[in-house]
């Protein structure tokens, strides 16, 4: 099951879902002290390990973060080879002064926006299906 590649179908059927909670991006040199079940997403970069965590988890672990974010999942199963989806929604968000951080996983695209922008971002993303 490789996911949808057609951009028009992806845009019309992306069905954004707001995941409850507050999320933060943190960095650590060593993730051994962190329970894998407490990590939403992580990526190993040459400088450090980037963690995406619930804010309360980061606070408990005393990890630094700069901004509190909301997590939006595009529920359409997009192909990793799809062309233009990220460009389309990031352009629409940027035209409305909304910064987004995108993670493309196997089944879905995940968008992190400033907590204060989530309602506006959801309206913009939902407008693609109209």
mmCIF file of C-alpha atoms in Angstrom, residues 3 8 11 13 16 26 28 37 39 46 49-50 52-53 70 78 80-81 92-93 99-100 109 112 114 122 124:
data_model
loop_
_atom_site.group_PDB
_atom_site.id
_atom_site.type_symbol
_atom_site.label_atom_id
_atom_site.label_comp_id
_atom_site.label_asym_id
_atom_site.label_seq_id
_atom_site.Cartn_x
_atom_site.Cartn_y
_atom_site.Cartn_z
ATOM 1 C CA UNK A 3 -0.367 5.897 -0.794
ATOM 2 C CA UNK A 8 -5.526 17.150 -6.691
ATOM 3 C CA UNK A 11 -5.518 18.264 -1.603
ATOM 4 C CA UNK A 13 -9.023 14.555 0.639
ATOM 5 C CA UNK A 16 -6.602 17.682 8.600
ATOM 6 C CA UNK A 26 13.732 19.683 21.956
ATOM 7 C CA UNK A 28 19.362 16.027 23.415
ATOM 8 C CA UNK A 37 6.836 5.672 24.724
ATOM 9 C CA UNK A 39 8.585 10.413 22.454
ATOM 10 C CA UNK A 46 24.727 15.102 13.336
ATOM 11 C CA UNK A 49 18.827 14.171 18.513
ATOM 12 C CA UNK A 50 15.705 16.213 17.824
ATOM 13 C CA UNK A 52 9.079 16.046 19.467
ATOM 14 C CA UNK A 53 7.388 15.609 22.819
ATOM 15 C CA UNK A 70 -0.066 22.257 17.943
ATOM 16 C CA UNK A 78 0.005 10.222 0.957
ATOM 17 C CA UNK A 80 6.313 9.275 -0.041
ATOM 18 C CA UNK A 81 6.712 9.996 -3.783
ATOM 19 C CA UNK A 92 -1.113 28.705 1.823
ATOM 20 C CA UNK A 93 0.006 28.828 5.443
ATOM 21 C CA UNK A 99 5.079 29.050 10.133
ATOM 22 C CA UNK A 100 4.907 25.276 9.822
ATOM 23 C CA UNK A 109 2.079 14.194 6.754
ATOM 24 C CA UNK A 112 3.348 21.542 13.613
ATOM 25 C CA UNK A 114 2.423 27.684 16.725
ATOM 26 C CA UNK A 122 -7.122 24.352 10.338
ATOM 27 C CA UNK A 124 -6.799 27.176 5.687
#
